[in-house]
mmCIF file of C-alpha atoms in Angstrom:
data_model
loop_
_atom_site.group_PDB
_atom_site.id
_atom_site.type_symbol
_atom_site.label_atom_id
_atom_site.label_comp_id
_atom_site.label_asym_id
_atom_site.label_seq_id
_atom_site.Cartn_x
_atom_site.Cartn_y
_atom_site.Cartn_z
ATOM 1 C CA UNK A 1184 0.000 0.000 0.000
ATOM 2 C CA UNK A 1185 1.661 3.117 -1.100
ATOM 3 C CA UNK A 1186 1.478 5.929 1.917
ATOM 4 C CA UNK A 1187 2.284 9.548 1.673
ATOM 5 C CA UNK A 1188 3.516 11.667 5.081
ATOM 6 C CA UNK A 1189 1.250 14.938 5.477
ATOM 7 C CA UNK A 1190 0.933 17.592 8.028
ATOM 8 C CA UNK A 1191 -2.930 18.498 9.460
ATOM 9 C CA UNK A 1192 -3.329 21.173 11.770
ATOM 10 C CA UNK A 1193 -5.455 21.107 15.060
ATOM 11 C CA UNK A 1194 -6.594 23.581 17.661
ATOM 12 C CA UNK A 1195 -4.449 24.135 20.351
ATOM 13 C CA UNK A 1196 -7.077 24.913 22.645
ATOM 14 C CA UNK A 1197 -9.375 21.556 21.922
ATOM 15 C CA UNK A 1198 -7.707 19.501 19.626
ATOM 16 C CA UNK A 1199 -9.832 19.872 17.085
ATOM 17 C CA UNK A 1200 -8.796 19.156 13.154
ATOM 18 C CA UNK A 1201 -8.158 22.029 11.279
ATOM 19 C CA UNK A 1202 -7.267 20.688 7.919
ATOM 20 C CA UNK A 1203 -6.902 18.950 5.098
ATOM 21 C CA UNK A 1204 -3.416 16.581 5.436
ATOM 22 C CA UNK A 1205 -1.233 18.716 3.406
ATOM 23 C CA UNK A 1206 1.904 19.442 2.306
ATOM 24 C CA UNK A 1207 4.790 21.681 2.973
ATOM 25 C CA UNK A 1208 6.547 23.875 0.266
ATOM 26 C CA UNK A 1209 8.689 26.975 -0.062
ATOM 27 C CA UNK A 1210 7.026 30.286 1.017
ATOM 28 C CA UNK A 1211 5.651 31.476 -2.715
ATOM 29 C CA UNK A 1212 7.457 34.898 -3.324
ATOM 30 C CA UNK A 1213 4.858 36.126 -6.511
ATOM 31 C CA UNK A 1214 6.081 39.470 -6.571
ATOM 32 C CA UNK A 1215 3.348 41.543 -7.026
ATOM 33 C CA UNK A 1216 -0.147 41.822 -5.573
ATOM 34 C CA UNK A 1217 -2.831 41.050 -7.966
ATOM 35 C CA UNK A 1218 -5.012 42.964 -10.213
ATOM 36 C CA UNK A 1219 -7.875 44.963 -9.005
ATOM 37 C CA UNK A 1220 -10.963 42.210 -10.352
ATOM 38 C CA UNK A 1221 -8.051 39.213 -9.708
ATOM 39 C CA UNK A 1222 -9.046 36.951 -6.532
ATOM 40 C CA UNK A 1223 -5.899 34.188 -7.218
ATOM 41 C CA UNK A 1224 -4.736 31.873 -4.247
ATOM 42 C CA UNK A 1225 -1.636 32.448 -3.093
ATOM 43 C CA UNK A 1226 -0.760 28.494 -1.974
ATOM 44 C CA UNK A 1227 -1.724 25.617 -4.217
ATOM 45 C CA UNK A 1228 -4.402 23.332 -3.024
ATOM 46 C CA UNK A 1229 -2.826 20.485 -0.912
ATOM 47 C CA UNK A 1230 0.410 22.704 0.342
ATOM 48 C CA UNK A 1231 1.020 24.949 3.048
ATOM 49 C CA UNK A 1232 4.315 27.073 3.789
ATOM 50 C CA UNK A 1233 5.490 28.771 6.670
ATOM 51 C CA UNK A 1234 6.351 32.412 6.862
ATOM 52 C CA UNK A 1235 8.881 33.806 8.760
ATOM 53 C CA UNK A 1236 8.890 37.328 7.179
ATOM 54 C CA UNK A 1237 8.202 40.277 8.843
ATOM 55 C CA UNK A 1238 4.405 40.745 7.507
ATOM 56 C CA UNK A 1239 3.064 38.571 10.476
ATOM 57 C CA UNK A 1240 4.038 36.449 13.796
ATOM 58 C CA UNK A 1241 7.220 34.243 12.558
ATOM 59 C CA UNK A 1242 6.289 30.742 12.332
ATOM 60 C CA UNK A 1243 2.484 31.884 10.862
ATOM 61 C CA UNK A 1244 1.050 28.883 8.831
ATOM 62 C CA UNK A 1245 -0.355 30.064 5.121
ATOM 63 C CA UNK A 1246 -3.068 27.349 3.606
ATOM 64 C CA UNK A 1247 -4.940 27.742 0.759
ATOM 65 C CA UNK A 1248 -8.651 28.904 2.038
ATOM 66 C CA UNK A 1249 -10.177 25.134 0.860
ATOM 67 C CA UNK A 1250 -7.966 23.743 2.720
ATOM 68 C CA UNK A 1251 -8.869 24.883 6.526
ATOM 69 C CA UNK A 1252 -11.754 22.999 8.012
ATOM 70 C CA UNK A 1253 -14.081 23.529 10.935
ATOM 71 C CA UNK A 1254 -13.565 27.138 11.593
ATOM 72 C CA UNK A 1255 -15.873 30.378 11.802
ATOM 73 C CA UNK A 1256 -15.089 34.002 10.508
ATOM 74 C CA UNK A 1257 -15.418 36.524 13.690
ATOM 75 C CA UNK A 1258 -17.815 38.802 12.178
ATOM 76 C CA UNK A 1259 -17.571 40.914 15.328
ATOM 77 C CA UNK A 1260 -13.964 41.278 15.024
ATOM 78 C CA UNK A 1261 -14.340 42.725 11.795
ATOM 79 C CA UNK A 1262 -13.084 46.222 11.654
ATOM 80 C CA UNK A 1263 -14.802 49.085 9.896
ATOM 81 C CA UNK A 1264 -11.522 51.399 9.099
ATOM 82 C CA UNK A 1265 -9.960 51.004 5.259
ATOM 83 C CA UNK A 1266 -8.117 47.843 4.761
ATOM 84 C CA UNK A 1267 -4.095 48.240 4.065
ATOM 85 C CA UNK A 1268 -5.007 47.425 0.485
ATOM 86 C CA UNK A 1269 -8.480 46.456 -1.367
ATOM 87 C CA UNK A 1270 -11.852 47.672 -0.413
ATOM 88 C CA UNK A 1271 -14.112 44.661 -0.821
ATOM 89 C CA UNK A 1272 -13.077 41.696 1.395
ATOM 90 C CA UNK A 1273 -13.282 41.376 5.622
ATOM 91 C CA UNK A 1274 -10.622 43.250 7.192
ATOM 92 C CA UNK A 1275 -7.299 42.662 8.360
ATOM 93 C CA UNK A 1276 -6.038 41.433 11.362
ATOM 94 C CA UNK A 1277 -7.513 38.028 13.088
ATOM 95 C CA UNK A 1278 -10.950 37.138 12.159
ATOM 96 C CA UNK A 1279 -10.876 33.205 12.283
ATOM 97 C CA UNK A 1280 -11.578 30.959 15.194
ATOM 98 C CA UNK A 1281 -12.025 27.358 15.916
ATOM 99 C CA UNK A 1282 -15.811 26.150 15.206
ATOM 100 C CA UNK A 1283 -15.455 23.728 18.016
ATOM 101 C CA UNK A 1284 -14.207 25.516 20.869
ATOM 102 C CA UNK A 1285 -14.185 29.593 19.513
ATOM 103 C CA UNK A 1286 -10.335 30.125 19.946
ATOM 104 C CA UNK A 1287 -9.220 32.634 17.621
ATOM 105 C CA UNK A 1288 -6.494 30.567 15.492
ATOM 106 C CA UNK A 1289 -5.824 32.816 12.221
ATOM 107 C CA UNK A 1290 -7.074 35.266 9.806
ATOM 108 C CA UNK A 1291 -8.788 34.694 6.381
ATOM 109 C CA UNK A 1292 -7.480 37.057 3.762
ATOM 110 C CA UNK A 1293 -10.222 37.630 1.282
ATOM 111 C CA UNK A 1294 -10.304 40.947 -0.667
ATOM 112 C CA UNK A 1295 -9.871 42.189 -3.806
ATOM 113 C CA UNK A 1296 -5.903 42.823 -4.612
ATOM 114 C CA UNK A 1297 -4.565 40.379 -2.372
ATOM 115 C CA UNK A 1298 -3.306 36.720 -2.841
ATOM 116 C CA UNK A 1299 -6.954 34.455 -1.041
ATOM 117 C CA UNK A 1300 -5.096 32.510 1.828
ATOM 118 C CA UNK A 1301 -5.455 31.506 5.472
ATOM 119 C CA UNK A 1302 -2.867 32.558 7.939
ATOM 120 C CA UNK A 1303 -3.089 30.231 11.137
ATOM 121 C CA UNK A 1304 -1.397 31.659 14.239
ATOM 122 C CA UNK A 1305 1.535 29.096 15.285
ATOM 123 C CA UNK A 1306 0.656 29.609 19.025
ATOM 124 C CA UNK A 1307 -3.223 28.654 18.240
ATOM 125 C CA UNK A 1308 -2.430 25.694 16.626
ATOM 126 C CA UNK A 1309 -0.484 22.579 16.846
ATOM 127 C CA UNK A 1310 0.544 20.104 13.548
ATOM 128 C CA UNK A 1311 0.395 16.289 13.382
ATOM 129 C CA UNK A 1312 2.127 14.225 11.034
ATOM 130 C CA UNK A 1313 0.224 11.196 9.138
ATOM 131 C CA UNK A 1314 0.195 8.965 6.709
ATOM 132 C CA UNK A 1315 -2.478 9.377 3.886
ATOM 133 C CA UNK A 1316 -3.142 5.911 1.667
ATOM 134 C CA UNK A 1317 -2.733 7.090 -1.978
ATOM 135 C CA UNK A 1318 -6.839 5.912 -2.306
ATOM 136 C CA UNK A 1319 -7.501 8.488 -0.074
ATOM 137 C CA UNK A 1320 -5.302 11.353 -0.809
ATOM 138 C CA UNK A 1321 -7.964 14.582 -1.563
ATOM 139 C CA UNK A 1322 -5.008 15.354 -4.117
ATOM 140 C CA UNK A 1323 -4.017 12.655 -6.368
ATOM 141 C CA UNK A 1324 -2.764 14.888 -8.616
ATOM 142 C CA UNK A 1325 0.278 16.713 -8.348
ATOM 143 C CA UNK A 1326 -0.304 19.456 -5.328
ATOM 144 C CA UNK A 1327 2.755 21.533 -6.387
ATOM 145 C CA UNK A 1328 0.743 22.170 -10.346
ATOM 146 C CA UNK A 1329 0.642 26.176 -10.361
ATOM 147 C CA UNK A 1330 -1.984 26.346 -12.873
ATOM 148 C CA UNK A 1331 -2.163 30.277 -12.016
ATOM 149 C CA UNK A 1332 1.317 30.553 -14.042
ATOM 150 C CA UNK A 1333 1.949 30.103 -17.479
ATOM 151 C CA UNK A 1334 4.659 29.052 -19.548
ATOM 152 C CA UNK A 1335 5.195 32.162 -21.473
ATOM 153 C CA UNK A 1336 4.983 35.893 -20.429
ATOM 154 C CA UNK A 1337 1.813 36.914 -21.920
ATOM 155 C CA UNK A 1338 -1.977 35.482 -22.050
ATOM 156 C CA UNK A 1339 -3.406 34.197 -24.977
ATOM 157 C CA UNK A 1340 -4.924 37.509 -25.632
ATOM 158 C CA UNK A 1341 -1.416 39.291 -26.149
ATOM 159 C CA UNK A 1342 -1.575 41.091 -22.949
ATOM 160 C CA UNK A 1343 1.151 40.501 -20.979
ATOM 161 C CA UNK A 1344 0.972 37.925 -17.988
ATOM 162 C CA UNK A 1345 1.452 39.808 -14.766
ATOM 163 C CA UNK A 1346 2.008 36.437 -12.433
ATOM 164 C CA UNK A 1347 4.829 35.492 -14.669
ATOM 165 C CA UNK A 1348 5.876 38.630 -14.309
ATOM 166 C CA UNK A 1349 5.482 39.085 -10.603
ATOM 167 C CA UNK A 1350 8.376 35.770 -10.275
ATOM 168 C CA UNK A 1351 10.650 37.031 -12.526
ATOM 169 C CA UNK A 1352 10.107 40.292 -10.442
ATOM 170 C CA UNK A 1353 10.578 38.231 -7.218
ATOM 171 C CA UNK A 1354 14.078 36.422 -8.598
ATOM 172 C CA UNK A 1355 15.186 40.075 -9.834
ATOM 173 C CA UNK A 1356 14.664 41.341 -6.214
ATOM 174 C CA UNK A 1357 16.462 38.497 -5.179
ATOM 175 C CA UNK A 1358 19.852 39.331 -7.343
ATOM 176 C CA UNK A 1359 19.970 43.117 -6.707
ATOM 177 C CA UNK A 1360 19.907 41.874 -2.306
ATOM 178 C CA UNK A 1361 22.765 39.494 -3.032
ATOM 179 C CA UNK A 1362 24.439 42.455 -4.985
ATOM 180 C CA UNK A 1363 25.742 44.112 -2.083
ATOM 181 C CA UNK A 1364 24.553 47.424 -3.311
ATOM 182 C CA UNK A 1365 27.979 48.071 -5.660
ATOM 183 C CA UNK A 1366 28.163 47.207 -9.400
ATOM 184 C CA UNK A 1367 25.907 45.155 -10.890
ATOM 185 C CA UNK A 1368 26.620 43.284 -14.481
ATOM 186 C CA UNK A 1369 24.438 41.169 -16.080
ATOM 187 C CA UNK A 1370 25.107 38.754 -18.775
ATOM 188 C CA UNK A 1371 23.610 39.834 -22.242
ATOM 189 C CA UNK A 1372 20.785 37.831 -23.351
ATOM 190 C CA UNK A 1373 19.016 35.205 -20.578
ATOM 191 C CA UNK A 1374 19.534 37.944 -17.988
ATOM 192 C CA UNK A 1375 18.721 40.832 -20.480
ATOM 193 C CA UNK A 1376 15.017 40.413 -19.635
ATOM 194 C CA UNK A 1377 16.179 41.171 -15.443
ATOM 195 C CA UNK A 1378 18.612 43.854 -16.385
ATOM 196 C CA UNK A 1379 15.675 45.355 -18.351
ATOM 197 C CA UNK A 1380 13.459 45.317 -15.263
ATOM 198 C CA UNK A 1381 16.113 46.883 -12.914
ATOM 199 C CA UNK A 1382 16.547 49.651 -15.522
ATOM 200 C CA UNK A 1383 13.191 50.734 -15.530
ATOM 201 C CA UNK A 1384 12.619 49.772 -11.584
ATOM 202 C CA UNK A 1385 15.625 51.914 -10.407
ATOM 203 C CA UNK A 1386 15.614 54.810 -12.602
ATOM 204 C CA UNK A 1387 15.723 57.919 -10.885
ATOM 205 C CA UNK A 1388 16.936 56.352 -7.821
ATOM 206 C CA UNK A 1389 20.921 56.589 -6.451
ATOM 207 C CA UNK A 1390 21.239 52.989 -7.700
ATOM 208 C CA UNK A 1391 20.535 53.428 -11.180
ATOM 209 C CA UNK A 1392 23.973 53.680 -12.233
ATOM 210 C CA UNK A 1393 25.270 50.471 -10.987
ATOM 211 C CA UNK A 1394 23.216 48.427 -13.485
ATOM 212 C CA UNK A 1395 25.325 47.647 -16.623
ATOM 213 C CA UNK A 1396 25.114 44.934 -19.580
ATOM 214 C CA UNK A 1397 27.931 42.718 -19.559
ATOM 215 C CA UNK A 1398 28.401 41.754 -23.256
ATOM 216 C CA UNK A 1399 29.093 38.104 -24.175
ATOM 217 C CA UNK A 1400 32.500 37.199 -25.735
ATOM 218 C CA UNK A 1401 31.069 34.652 -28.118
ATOM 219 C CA UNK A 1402 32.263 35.388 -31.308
ATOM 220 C CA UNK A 1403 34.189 38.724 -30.387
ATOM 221 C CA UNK A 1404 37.713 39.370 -30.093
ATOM 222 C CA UNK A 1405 39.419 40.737 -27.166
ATOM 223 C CA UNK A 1406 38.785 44.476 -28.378
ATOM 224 C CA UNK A 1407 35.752 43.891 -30.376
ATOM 225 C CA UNK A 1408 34.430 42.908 -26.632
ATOM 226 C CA UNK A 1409 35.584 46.132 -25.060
ATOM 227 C CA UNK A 1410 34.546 48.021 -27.564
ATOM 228 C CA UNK A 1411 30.334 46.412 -27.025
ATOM 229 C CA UNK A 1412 31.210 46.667 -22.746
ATOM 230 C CA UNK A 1413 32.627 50.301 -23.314
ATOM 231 C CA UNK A 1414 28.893 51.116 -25.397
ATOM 232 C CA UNK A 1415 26.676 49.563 -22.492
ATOM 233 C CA UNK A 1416 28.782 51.631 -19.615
ATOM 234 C CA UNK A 1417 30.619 49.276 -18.554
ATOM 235 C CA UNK A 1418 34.710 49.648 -17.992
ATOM 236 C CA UNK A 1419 37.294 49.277 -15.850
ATOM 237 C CA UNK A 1420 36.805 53.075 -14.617
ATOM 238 C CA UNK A 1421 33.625 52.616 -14.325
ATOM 239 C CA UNK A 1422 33.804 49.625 -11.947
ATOM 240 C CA UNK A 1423 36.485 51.460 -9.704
ATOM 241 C CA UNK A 1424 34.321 54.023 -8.675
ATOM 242 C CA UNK A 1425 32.960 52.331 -5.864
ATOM 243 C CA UNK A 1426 35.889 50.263 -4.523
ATOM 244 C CA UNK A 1427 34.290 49.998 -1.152
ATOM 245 C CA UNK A 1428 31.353 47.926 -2.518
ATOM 246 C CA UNK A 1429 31.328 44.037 -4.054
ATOM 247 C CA UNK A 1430 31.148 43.671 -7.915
ATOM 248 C CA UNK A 1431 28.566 41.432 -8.646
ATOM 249 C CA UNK A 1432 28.192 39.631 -12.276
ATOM 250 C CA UNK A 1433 25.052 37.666 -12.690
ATOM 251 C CA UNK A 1434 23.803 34.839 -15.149
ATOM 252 C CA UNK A 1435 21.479 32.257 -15.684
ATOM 253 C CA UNK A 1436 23.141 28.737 -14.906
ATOM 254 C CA UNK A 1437 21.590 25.224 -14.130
ATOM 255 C CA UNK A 1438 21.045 21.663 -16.597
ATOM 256 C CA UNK A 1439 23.287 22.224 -19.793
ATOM 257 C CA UNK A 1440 23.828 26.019 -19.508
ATOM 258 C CA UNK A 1441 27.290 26.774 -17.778
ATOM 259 C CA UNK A 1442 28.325 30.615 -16.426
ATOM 260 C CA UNK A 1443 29.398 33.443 -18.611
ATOM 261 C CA UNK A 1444 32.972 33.541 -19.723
ATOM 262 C CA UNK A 1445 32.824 37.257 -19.729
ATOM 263 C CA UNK A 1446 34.351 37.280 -16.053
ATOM 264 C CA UNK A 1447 37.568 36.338 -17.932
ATOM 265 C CA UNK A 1448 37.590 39.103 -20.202
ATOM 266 C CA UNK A 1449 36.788 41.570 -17.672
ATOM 267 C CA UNK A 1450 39.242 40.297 -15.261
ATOM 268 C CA UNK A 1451 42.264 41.021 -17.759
ATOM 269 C CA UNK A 1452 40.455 43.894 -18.889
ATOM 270 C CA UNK A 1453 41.006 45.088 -15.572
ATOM 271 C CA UNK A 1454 44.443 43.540 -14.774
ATOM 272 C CA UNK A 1455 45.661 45.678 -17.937
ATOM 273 C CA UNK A 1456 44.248 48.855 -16.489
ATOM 274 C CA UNK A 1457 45.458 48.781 -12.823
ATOM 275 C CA UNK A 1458 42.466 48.950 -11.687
ATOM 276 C CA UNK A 1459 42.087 46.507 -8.509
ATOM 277 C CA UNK A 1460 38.810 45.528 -6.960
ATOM 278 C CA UNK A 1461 37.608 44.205 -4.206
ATOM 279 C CA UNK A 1462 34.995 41.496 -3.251
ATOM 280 C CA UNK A 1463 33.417 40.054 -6.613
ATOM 281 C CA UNK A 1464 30.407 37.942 -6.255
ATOM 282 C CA UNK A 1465 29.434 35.394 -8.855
ATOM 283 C CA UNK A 1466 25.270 35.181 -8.958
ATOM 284 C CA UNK A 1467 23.634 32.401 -11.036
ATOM 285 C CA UNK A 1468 20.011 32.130 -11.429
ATOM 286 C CA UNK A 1469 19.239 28.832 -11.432
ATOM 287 C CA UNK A 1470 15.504 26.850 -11.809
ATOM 288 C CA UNK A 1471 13.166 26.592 -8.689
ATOM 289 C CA UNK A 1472 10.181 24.541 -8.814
ATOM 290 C CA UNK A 1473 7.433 24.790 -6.550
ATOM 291 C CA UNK A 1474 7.711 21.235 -5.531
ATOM 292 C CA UNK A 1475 11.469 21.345 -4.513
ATOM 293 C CA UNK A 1476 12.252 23.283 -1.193
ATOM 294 C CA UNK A 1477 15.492 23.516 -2.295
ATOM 295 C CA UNK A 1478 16.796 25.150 -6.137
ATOM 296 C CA UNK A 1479 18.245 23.166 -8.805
ATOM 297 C CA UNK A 1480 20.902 21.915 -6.847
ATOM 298 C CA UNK A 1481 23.929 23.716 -8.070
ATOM 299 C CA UNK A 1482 27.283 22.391 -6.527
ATOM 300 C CA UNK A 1483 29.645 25.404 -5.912
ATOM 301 C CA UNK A 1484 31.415 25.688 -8.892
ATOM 302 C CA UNK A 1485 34.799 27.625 -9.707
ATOM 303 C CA UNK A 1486 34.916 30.443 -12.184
ATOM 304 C CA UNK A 1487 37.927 32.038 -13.820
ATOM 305 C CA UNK A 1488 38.693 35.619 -12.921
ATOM 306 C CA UNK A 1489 42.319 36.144 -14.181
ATOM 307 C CA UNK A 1490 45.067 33.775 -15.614
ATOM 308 C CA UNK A 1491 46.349 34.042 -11.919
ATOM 309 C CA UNK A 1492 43.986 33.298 -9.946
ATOM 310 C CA UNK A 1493 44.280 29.781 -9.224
ATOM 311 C CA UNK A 1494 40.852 29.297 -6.944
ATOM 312 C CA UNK A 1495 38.462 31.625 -8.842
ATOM 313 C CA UNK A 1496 34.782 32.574 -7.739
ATOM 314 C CA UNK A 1497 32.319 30.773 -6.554
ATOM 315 C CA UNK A 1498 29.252 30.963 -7.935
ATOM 316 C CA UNK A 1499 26.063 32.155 -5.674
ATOM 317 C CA UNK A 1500 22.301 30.419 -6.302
ATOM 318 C CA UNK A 1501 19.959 32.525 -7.071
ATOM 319 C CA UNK A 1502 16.351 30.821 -7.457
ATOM 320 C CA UNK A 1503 13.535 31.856 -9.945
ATOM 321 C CA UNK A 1504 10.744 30.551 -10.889
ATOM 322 C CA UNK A 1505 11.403 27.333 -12.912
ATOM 323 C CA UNK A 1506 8.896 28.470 -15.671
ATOM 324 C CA UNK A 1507 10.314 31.833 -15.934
ATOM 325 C CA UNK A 1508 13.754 30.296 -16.189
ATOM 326 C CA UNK A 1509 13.085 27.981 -19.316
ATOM 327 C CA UNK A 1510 11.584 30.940 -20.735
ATOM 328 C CA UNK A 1511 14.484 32.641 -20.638
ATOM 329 C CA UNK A 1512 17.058 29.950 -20.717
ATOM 330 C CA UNK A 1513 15.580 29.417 -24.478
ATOM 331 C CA UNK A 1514 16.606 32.669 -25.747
ATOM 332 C CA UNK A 1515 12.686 33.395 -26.260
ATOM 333 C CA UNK A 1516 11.541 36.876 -26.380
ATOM 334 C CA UNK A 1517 10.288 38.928 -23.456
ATOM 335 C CA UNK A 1518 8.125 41.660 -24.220
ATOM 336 C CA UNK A 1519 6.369 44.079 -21.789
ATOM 337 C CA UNK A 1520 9.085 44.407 -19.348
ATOM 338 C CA UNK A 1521 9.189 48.574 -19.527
ATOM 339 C CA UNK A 1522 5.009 48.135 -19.391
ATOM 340 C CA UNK A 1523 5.135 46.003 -16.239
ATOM 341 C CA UNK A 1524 8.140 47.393 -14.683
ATOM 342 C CA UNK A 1525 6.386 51.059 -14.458
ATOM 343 C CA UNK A 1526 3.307 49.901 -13.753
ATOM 344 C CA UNK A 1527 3.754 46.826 -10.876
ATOM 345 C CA UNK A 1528 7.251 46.265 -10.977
ATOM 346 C CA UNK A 1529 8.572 49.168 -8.395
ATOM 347 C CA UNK A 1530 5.990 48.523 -5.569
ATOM 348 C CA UNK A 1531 6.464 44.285 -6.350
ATOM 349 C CA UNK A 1532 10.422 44.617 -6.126
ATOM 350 C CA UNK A 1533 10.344 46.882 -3.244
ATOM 351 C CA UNK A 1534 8.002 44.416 -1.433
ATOM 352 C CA UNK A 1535 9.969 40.996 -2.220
ATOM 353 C CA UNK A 1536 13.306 43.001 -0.799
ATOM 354 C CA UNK A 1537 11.331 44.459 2.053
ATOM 355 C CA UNK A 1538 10.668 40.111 2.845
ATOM 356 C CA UNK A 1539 14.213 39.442 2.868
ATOM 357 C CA UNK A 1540 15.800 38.714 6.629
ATOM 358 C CA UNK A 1541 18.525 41.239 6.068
ATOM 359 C CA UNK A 1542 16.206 44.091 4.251
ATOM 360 C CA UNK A 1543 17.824 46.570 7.401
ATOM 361 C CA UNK A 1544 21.101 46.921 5.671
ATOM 362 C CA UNK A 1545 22.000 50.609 4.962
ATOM 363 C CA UNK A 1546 22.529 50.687 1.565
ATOM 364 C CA UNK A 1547 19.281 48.474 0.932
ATOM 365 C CA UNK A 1548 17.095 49.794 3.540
ATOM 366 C CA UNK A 1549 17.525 53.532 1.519
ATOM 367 C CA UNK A 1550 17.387 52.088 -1.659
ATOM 368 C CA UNK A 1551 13.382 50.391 -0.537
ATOM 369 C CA UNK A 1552 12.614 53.801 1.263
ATOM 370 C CA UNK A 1553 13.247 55.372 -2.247
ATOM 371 C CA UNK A 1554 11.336 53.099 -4.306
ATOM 372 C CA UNK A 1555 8.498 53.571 -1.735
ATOM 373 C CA UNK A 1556 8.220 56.979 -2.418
ATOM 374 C CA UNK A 1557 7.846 56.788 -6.241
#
């Protein structure tokens, strides 16, 4: 008899079941709240995550709605000032309790521009592992299918696709944290699409400079190379103006595509000029699927910075969305990214960096107070 381990969630105060057995996966990071008449869930049926962000208690529990069981809403806790965000769903702030016992144990989320989820409190609740027959699973099919998402940036009516925009948003965020706030090149081509984004998102903000192409060396020579980085901004000058901050040099990487060799070039580039620098970091996107709790599982690997340098760089995972990744790992075109970056992609950048654990450093902490004011 094939078996498969699940979590359900009980009260705390009676024991009672809470849940559907389900699963757990990564936090979703979808980068962008959704569209006014848009009423998406933000977990797949059959899954649950665990949030340890600052946007509620750490350790809160986020279901899918469907998937909580035997609770009430607290229509008298139900608040009559304007929501954060939306203006048609129940309030914020707790409004769930058990139907057995009438401990408050989470909040429903229900309201137009905001992912439809339940948020149980970890101190109302407790979990219990068990063992579902495969007969009886309520999700023989695959719980981790994010039908929400397509495969391709924009809808079959030629408008662009703002969920699959929203993760490459949320994998963009993720590069320009692990940046460290100096230089930031990005291979030409797969990564054009993210350095396209940044451009837009940054512009008129103190960290619009530090974006630059970084040309491929396929098919160039040596000064036909520096001649295409010297056209997108990028030289050695240009790279020693900050020597206090990390270079950082991002690409896609994962099954059968291998980093840039443009660190190479730039490295002797530099060598020839005198110019020195500092830390360099070495950021490869690489393919996360909803099912895995982990990224493609990319073994530090050792790039080449100069002739000399005998141990090289070791290359950084950087997760996105593995449907956004194929896309872009095919060379496929990406249109829309100026449309969605003015319109969603400031506020859904600013809030995937405001999630990250280290969002108080300096340089980053300025750079989310600016695009919060745009």
């Amino acid at each position: 008899m094939t078996t498969r381990r699940r979590t359900v969630f009980h009260c705390a105060a009676c024991g009672a079941r809470l849940s559907a057995p389900v699963l757990r996966v990564p936090l979703p990071n979808h980068g962008i709240t959704p569209d006014h008449f848009e009423i998406p869930l933000g977990m797949a049926p059959g899954t649950y995550a665990v949030d340890d962000t600052r946007y509620g208690p750490p350790g809160t529990f986020v279901l899918a709605p469907g998937d909580v069981h035997n609770t009430r809403v607290m229509i008298e806790k139900i608040r009559d000032e304007p929501p954060e965000y939306g203006c048609l769903g129940i309030g914020a702030g707790p409004n769930l309790a058990c139907a057995s016992c009438g401990a408050e144990v989470g909040t429903r989320v229900d309201d137009c521009q905001a992912w439809q989820e339940t948020r149980l409190a970890p101190a109302a609740v407790r979990t219990r592992e068990t063992e579902v027959r495969e007969a009886d699973d309520p999700y023989p099919w695959d719980p981790m299918a994010d039908e929400i998402l397509g495969s391709a940036p924009w809808k079959p009516d030629g408008w662009w696709d703002w969920v699959w925009f929203g993760r490459l948003a949320a994998g963009t965020a993720d590069v320009l944290a692990r940046s460290g706030g100096g230089p930031l090149l990005l291979a030409e081509e797969a990564a054009e699409p993210v350095r396209q984004l940044l451009d837009v998102v940054l512009r008129g903000t103190g960290h619009a400079s530090a974006v630059h192409r970084l040309p491929s060396p396929r098919g160039r020579t040596a000064a036909e190379w520096r001649l295409t980085a010297s056209t997108a901004g990028l030289t050695p000058a240009a790279l020693a103006g900050t020597p206090r901050r990390p270079v950082a040099i991002c690409d896609l990487v994962g099954p059968d595509r291998s980093f840039t060799a443009a660190t190479g070039e730039l490295g002797r580039w530099c060598a020839e000029e005198g110019v020195r620098l500092g830390e360099v970091r070495v950021l490869g996107l690489v393919p996360l699927a909803r099912i895995d709790p982990e990224p493609w599982p990319w073994r530090d690997r050792r790039v080449a910075w100069t002739p000399a340098a005998s141990s090289g760089l070791t290359v950084t995972a950087v997760p996105l969305d593995k449907r956004v990744w194929d896309w872009l790992a095919r060379g496929r075109p990406v249109e829309y990214v100026h449309a969605y970056g003015r319109w969603h992609g400031r506020r859904g950048i600013a809030r995937s960096l405001m999630r990250r654990p280290r969002a108080d450093e300096p340089w980053l902490s300025a750079l989310i107070d600016e695009l919060g004011r745009r």
